[in-house]
CSV table of C-alpha atoms and ligand atoms in Angstrom, one decimal:
chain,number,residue,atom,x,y,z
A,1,UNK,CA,-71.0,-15.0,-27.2
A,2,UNK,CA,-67.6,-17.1,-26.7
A,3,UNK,CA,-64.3,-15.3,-27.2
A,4,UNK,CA,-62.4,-17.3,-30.1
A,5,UNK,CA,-59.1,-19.5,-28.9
A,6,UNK,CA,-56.4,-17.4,-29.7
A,7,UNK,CA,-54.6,-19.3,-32.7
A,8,UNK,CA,-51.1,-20.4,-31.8
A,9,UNK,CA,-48.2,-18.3,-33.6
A,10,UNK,CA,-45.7,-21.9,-34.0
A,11,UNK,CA,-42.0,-21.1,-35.9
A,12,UNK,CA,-40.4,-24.1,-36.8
A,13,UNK,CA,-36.4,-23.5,-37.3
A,14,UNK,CA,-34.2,-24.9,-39.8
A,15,UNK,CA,-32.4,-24.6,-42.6
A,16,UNK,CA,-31.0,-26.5,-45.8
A,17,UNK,CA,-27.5,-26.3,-44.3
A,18,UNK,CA,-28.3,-28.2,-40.8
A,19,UNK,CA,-28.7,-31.3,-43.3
A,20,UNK,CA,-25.6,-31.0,-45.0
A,21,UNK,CA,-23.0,-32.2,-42.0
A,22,UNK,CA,-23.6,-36.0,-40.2
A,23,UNK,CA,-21.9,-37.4,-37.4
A,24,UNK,CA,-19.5,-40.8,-38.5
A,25,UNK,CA,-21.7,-43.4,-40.5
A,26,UNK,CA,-21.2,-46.1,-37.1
A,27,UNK,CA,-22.6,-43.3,-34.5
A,28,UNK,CA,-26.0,-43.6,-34.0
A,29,UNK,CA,-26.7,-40.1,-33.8
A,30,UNK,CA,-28.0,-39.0,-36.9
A,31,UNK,CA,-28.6,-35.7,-37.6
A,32,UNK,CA,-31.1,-36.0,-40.5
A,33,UNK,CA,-33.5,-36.1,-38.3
A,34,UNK,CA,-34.7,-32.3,-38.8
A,35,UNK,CA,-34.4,-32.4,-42.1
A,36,UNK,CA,-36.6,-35.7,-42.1
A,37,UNK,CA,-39.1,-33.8,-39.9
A,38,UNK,CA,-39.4,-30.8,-42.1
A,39,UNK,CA,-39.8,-33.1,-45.3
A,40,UNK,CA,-43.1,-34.5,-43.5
A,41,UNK,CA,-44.7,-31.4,-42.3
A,42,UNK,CA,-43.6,-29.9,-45.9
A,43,UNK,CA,-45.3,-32.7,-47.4
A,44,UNK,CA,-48.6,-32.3,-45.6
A,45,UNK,CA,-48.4,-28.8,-45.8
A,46,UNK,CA,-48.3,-28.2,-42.1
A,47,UNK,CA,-45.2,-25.1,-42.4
A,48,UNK,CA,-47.5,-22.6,-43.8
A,49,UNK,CA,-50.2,-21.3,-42.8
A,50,UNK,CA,-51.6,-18.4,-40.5
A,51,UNK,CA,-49.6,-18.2,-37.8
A,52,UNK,CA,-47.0,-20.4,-39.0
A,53,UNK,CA,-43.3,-19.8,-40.1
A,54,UNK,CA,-40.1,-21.3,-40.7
A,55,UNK,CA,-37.0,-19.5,-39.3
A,56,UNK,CA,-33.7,-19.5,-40.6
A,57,UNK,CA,-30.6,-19.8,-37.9
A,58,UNK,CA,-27.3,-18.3,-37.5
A,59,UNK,CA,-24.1,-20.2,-36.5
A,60,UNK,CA,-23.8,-19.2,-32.8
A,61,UNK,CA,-21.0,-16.8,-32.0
A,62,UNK,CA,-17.5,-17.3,-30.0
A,63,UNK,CA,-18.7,-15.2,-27.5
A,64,UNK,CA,-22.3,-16.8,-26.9
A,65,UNK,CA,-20.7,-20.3,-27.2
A,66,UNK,CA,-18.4,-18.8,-24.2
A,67,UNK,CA,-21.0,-17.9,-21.9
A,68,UNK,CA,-21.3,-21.5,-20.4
A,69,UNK,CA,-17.9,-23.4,-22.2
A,70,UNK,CA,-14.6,-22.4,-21.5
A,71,UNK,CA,-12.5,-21.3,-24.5
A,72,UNK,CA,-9.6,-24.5,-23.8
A,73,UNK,CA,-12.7,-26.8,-24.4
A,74,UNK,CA,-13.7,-24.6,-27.9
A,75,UNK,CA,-10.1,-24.1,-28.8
A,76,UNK,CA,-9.9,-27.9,-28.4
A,77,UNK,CA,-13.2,-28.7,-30.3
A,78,UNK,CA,-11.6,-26.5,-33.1
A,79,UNK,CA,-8.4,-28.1,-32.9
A,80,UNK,CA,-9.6,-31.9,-33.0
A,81,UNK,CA,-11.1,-31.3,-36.3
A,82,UNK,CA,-8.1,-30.2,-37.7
A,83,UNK,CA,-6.4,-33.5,-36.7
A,84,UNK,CA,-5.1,-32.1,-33.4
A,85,UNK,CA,-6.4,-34.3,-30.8
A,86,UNK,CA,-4.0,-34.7,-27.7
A,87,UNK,CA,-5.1,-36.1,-24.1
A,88,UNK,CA,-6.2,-32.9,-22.7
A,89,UNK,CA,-8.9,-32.9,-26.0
A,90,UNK,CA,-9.7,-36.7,-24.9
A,91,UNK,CA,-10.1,-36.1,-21.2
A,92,UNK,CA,-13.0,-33.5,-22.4
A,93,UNK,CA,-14.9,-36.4,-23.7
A,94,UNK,CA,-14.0,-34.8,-27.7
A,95,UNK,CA,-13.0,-38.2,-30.2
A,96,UNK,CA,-14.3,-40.8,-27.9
A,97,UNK,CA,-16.9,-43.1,-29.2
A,98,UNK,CA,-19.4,-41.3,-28.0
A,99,UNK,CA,-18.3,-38.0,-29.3
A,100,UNK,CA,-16.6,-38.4,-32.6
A,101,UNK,CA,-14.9,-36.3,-34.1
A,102,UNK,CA,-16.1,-35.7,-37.9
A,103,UNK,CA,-15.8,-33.0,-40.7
A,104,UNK,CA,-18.0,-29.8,-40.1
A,105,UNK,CA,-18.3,-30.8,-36.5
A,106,UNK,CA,-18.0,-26.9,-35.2
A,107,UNK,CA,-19.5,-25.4,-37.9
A,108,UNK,CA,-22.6,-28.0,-37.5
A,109,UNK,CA,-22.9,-27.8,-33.1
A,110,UNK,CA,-22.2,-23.8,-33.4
A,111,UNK,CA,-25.3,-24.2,-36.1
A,112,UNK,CA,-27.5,-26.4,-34.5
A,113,UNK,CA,-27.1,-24.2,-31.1
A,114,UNK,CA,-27.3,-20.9,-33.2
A,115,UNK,CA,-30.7,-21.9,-34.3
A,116,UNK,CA,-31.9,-23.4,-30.3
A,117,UNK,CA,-30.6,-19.2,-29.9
A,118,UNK,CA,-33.1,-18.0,-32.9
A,119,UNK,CA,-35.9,-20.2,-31.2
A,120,UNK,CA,-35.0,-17.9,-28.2
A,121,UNK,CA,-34.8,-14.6,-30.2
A,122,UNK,CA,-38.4,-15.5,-31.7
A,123,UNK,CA,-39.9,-16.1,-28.2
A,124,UNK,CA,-38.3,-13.0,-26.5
A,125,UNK,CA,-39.3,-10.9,-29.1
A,126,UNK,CA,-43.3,-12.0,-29.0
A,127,UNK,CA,-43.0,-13.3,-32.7
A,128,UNK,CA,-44.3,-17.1,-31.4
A,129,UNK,CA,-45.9,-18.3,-28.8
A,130,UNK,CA,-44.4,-21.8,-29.9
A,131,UNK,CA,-40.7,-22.0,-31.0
A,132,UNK,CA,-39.5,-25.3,-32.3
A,133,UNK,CA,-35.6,-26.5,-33.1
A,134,UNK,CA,-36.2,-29.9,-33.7
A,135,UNK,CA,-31.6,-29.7,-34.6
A,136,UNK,CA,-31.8,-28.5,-30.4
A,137,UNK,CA,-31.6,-30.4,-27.5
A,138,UNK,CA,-27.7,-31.3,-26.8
A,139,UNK,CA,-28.0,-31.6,-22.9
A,140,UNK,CA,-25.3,-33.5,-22.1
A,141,UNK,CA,-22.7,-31.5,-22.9
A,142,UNK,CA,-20.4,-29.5,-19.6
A,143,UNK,CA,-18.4,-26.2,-19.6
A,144,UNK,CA,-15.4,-28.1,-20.6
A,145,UNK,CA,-16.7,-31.8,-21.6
A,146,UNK,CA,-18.1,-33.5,-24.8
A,147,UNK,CA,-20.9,-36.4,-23.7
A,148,UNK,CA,-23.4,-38.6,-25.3
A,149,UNK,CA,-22.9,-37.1,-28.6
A,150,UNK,CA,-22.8,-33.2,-27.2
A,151,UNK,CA,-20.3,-31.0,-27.7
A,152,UNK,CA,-22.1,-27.2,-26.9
A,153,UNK,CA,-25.1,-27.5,-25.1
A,154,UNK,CA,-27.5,-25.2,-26.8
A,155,UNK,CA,-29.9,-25.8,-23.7
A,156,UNK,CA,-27.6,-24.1,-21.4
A,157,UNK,CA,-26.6,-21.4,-23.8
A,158,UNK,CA,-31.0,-20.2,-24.6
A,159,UNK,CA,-31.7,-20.6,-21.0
A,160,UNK,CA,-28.9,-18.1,-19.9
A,161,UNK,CA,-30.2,-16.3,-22.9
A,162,UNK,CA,-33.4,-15.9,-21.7
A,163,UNK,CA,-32.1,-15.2,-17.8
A,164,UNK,CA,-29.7,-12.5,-18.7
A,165,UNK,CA,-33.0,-10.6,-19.9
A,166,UNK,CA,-35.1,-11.4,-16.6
A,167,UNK,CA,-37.1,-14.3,-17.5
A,168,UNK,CA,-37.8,-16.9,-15.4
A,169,UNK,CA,-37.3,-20.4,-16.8
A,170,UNK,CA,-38.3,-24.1,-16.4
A,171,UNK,CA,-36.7,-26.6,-18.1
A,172,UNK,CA,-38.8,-29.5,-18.8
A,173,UNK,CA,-36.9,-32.9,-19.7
A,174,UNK,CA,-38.3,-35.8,-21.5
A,175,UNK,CA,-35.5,-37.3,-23.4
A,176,UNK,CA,-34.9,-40.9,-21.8
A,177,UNK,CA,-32.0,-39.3,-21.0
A,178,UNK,CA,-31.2,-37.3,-17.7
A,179,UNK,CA,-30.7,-34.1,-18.6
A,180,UNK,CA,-27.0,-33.4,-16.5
A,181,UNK,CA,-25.0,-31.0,-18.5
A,182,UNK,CA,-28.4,-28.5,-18.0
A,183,UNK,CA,-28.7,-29.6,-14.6
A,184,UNK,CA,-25.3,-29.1,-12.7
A,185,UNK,CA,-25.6,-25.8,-15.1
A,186,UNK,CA,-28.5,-23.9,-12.7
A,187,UNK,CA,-28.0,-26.2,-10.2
A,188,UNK,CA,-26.8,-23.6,-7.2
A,189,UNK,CA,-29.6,-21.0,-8.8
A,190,UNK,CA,-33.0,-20.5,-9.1
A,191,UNK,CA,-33.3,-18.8,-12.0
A,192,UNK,CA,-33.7,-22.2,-13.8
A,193,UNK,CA,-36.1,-24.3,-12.4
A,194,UNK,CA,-34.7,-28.1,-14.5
A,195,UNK,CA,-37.1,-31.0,-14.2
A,196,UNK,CA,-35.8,-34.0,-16.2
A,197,UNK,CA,-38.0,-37.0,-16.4
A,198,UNK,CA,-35.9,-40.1,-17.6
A,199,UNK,CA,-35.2,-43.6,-17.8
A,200,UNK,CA,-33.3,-44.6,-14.4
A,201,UNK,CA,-29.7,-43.8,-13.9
A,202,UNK,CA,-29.5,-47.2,-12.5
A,203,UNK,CA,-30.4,-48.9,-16.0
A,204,UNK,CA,-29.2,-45.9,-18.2
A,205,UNK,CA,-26.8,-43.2,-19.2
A,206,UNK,CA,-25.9,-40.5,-18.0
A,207,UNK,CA,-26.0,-42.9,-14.6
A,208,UNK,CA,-27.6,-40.2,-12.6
A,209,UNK,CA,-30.6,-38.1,-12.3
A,210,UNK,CA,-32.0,-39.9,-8.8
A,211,UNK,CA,-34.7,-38.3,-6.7
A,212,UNK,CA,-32.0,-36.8,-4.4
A,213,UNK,CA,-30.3,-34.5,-6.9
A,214,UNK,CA,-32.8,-31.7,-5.8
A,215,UNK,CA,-30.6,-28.3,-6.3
A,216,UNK,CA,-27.7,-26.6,-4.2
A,217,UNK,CA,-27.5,-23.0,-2.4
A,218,UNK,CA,-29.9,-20.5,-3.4
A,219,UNK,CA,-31.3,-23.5,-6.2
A,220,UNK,CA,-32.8,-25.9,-3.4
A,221,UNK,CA,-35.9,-26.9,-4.3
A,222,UNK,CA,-35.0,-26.3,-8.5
A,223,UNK,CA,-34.4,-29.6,-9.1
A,224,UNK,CA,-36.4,-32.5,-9.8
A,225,UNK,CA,-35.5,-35.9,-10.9
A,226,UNK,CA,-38.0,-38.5,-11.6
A,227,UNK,CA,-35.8,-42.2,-12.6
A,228,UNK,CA,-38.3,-44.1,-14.2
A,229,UNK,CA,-38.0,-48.0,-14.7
A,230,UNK,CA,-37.5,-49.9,-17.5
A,231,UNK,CA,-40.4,-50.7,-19.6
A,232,UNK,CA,-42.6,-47.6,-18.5
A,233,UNK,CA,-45.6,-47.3,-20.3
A,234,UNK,CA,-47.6,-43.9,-21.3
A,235,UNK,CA,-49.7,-44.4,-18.6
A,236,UNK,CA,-47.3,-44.5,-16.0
A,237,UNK,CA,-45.2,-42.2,-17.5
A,238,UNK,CA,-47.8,-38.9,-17.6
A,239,UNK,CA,-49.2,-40.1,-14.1
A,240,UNK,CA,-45.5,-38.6,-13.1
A,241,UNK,CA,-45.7,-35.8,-15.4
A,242,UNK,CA,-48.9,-34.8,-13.4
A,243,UNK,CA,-48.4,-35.6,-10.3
A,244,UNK,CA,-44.5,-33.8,-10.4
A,245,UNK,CA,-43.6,-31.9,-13.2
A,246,UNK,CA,-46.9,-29.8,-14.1
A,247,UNK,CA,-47.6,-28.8,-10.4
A,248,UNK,CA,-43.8,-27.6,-10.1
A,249,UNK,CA,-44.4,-25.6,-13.6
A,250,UNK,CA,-47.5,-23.9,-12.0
A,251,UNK,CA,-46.3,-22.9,-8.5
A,252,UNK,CA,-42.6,-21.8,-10.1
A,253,UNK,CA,-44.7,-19.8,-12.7
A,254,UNK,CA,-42.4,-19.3,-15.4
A,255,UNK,CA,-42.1,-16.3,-17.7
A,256,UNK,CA,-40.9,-19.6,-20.5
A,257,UNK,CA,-41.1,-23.2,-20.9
A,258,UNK,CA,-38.3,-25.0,-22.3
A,259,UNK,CA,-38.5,-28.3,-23.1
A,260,UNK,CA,-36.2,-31.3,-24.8
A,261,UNK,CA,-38.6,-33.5,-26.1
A,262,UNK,CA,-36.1,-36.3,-27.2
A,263,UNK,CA,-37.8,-39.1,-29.0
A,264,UNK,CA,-36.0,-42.3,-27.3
A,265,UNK,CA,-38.4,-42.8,-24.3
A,266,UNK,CA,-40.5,-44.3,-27.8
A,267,UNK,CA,-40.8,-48.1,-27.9
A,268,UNK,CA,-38.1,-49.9,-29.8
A,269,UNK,CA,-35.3,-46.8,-29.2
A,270,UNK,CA,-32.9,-48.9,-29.5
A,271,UNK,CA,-30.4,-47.5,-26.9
A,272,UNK,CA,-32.9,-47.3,-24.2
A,273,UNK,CA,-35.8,-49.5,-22.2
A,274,UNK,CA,-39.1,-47.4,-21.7
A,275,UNK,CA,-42.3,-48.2,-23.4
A,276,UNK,CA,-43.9,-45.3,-24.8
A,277,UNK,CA,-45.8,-44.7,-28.0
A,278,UNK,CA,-45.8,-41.0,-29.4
A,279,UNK,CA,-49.2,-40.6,-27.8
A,280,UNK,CA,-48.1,-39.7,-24.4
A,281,UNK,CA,-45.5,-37.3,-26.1
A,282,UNK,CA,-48.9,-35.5,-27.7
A,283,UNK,CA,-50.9,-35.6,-24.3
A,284,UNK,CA,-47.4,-34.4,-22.8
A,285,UNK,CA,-47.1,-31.4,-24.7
A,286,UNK,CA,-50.8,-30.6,-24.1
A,287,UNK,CA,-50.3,-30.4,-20.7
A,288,UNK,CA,-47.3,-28.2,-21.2
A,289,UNK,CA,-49.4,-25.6,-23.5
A,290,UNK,CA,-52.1,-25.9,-21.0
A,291,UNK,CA,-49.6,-23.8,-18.3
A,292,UNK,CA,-50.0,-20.7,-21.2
A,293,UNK,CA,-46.1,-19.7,-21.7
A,294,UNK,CA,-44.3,-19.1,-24.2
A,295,UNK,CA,-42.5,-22.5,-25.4
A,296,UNK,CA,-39.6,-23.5,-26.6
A,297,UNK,CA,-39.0,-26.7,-27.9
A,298,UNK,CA,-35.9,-28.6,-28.9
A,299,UNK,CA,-35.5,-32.1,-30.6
A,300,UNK,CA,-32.5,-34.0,-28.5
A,301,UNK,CA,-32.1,-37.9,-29.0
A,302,UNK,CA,-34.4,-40.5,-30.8
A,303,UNK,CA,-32.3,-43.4,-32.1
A,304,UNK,CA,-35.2,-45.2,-34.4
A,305,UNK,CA,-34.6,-42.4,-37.1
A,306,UNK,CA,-37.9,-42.7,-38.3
A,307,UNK,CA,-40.3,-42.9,-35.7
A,308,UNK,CA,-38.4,-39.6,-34.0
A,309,UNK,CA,-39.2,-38.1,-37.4
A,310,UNK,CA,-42.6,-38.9,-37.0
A,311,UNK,CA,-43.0,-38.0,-33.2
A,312,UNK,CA,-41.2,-34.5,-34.2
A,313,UNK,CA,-43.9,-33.9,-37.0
A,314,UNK,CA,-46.4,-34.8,-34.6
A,315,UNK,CA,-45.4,-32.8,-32.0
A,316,UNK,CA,-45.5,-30.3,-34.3
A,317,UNK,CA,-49.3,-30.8,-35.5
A,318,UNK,CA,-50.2,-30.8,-31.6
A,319,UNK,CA,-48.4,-27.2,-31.0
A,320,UNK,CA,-50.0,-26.0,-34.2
A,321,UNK,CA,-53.5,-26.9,-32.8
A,322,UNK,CA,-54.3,-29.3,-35.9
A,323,UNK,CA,-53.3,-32.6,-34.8
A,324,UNK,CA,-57.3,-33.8,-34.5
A,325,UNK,CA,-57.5,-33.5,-38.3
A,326,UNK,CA,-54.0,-35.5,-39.0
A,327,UNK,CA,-54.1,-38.2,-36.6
A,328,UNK,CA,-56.6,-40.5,-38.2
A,329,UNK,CA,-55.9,-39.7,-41.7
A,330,UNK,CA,-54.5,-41.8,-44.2
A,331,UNK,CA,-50.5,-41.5,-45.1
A,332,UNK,CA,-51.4,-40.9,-49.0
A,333,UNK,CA,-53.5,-37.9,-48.3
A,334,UNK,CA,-50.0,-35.9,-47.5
A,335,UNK,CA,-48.2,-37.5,-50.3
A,336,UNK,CA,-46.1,-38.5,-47.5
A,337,UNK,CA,-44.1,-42.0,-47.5
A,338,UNK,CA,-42.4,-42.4,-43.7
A,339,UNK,CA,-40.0,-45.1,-45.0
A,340,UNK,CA,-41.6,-47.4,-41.5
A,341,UNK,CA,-43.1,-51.0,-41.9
A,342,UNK,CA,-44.9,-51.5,-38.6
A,343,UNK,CA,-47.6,-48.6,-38.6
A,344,UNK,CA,-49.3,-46.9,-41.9
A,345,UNK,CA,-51.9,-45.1,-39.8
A,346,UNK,CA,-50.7,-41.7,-39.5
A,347,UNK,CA,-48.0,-39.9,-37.4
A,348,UNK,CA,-49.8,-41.3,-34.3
A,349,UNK,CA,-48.6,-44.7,-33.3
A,350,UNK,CA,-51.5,-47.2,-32.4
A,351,UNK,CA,-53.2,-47.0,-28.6
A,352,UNK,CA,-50.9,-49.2,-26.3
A,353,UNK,CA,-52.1,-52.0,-24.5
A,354,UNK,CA,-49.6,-52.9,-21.7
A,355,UNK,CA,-49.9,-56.8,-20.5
A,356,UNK,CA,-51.5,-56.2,-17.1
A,357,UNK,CA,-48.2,-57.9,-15.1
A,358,UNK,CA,-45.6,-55.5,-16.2
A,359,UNK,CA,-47.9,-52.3,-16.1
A,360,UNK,CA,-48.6,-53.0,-12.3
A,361,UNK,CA,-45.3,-53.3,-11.4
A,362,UNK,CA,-44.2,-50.5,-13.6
A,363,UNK,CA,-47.2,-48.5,-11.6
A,364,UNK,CA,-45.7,-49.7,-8.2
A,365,UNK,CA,-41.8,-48.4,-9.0
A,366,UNK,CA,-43.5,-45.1,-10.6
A,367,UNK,CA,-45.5,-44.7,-7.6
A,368,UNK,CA,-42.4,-44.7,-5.2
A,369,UNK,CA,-40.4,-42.3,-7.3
A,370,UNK,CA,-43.4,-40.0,-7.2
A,371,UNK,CA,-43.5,-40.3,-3.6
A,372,UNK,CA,-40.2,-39.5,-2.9
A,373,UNK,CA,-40.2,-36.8,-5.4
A,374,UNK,CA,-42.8,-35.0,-3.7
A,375,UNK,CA,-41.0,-36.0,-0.2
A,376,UNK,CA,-37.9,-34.0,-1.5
A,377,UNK,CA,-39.0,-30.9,-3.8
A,378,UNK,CA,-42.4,-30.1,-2.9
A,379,UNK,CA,-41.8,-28.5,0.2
A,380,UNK,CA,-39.2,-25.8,-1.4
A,381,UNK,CA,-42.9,-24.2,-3.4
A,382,UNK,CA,-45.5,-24.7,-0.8
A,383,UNK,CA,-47.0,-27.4,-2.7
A,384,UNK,CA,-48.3,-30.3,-0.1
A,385,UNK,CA,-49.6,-34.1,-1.1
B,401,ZN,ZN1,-31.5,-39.1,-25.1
């Protein structure tokens, strides 16, 4: 006789009033994107459930905020809303274009990274197995510097969160994006084992993230960059999730996975250049829950409001164990309308098919950077090849 699969214990958290601030109508961050990806999984019934629960957050506290940003930069965050903004505000990145300054600002990041902190709460105390913030993921953001649309980086703040108590930690990146502010945050310590996978500094903000950033001090060997080129396709893209990040998961042996899975490595993001349909998100995350730790997941960017709804939801489906029974199921079944033109198959986008040309030479670049990964990390956890 067969031992039953466990059943995944998944919390999903949110709350009414993360959908009641947006950033400026012209900044294409757009924070309805948790409320969107609640409204789905509501609609399809996917938030109840055995095992299932929604979670309400608390605004983070002054003093939690503090742990990792220095109270000039808070003080200034505070001020700027109420109309103070003077250089010293500016040169922290706060009312640039990337970082606007808009009404509920505070009250909305202190939320957003209060409820990445109740993800971590739920995990720590054994009440999920699967913690998801899709309102999470602000990974830009310094001790003293607003970035591409971050002003507290909830990242920093749960993984510290989870350190303070002993746990070991990997934080796995796959928003296009280089994940820097969480980077140069554990970068001297091992305690935080950051792997950001990402469209290429070269091509892409935050400019950086190359296969040479690799950790400082007692964190050599704790950091791993893998730039990937323009126009990556699924394929390419989880041949480097295998071949780096999931080997570096297993020999570091976390006690907790965190991962930012932003949605703009998608097709058609239109602020970045890879190629990727929500599938490889879905094998992605398999991969992850095949390591057996205790996850938790936050949203980040996605810039095609829609389909980041849709690869959220999905995501969702997958670490509830029921995506089989969604993915080839009609829309109107769920009642549920996605508002998108191009695909009315389901959450999952169609298979890709990559023109033959481009997907070798994406395979060729991806190849290198996995080379020279290995070259550079591998050594610092016994791992060979
Ligand atoms: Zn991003």
């Amino acid at each position: 006789m067969t031992t039953p699969v466990k059943k995944r214990r998944t919390a999903f958290i949110h709350c009414p009033e993360l959908e009641s601030f947006s950033y400026p109508p012209d900044c294409p961050f757009n924070s309805s994107r948790a409320g969107r990806t609640r409204k789905i999984l509501a609609s399809m019934g996917l938030l109840t459930g055995p095992g299932r629960s929604e979670v309400a957050p608390q605004p983070a506290t002054r003093e939690r905020i503090l742990t990792f940003h220095s109270p000039s930069y808070l003080d200034a965050l505070i001020a700027a809303e109420s109309g103070h903004l003077d250089v010293e505000g500016l040169r922290m990145g706060i009312g640039t274009e990337d970082c606007p300054v808009f009404k509920g600002l505070v009250a909305y990041a202190s939320l957003a990274a209060g409820a990445t902190m109740k993800a971590a709460e739920v995990i720590l105390a054994g009440e999920a197995d699967v913690a998801f913030n899709p309102s999470g993921g602000y990974h830009h953001a310094g001790p003293s510097k607003a970035s591409g649309f971050c002003y507290i980086n909830d990242v920093v703040l749960a993984c510290k969160k989870l350190v303070a108590v002993g746990k070991r930690v990997v934080f796995l990146d796959i928003d296009v994006h280089h994940g820097d502010g969480v980077q140069w945050a554990f970068y001297d310590s091992p305690d935080v084992m950051t792997i950001s996978l990402h469209e290429s500094g070269k091509t892409l903000f935050p400019w950086g993230g190359f296969e040479e950033e690799v950790g400082d001090g007692d964190g050599l060997g704790y950091c791993a960059n893998v730039p990937l080129p323009p126009g990556t396709t699924d394929s390419a893209f989880l041949r480097a999730l295998d071949a780096v990040a999931i080997p570096l998961i297993r020999a570091y042996n976390p006690d907790v996975i965190v991962l930012e899975m932003g949605m703009d490595m998608l097709a058609a993001d239109p602020l970045a250049h890879l190629n990727l349909t929500n599938n490889a998100y879905c094998d992605a995350i398999e991969r992850i829950l095949a390591c057996r730790r205790p996850l938790l997941a936050v949203g980040g960017g996605g810039y095609n409001v829609e389909n980041t709804a849709r690869g959220w939801a999905l995501a969702w489906t997958v670490f509830c164990g029921e995506d089989g029974g969604w993915s080839d199921m009609s829309l109107g079944l769920g009642g549920v309308m996605l508002g998108t033109s191009e695909w009315q198959g389901g959450l999952r986008d169609p298979e890709q098919v990559p023109d033959p040309a481009i997907q070798a030479e994406v395979d060729r670049a991806v190849d290198e950077t996995i080379r020279k990964v290995k070259l550079n990390v591998f050594p610092y956890h016994g791992l060979t090849d």
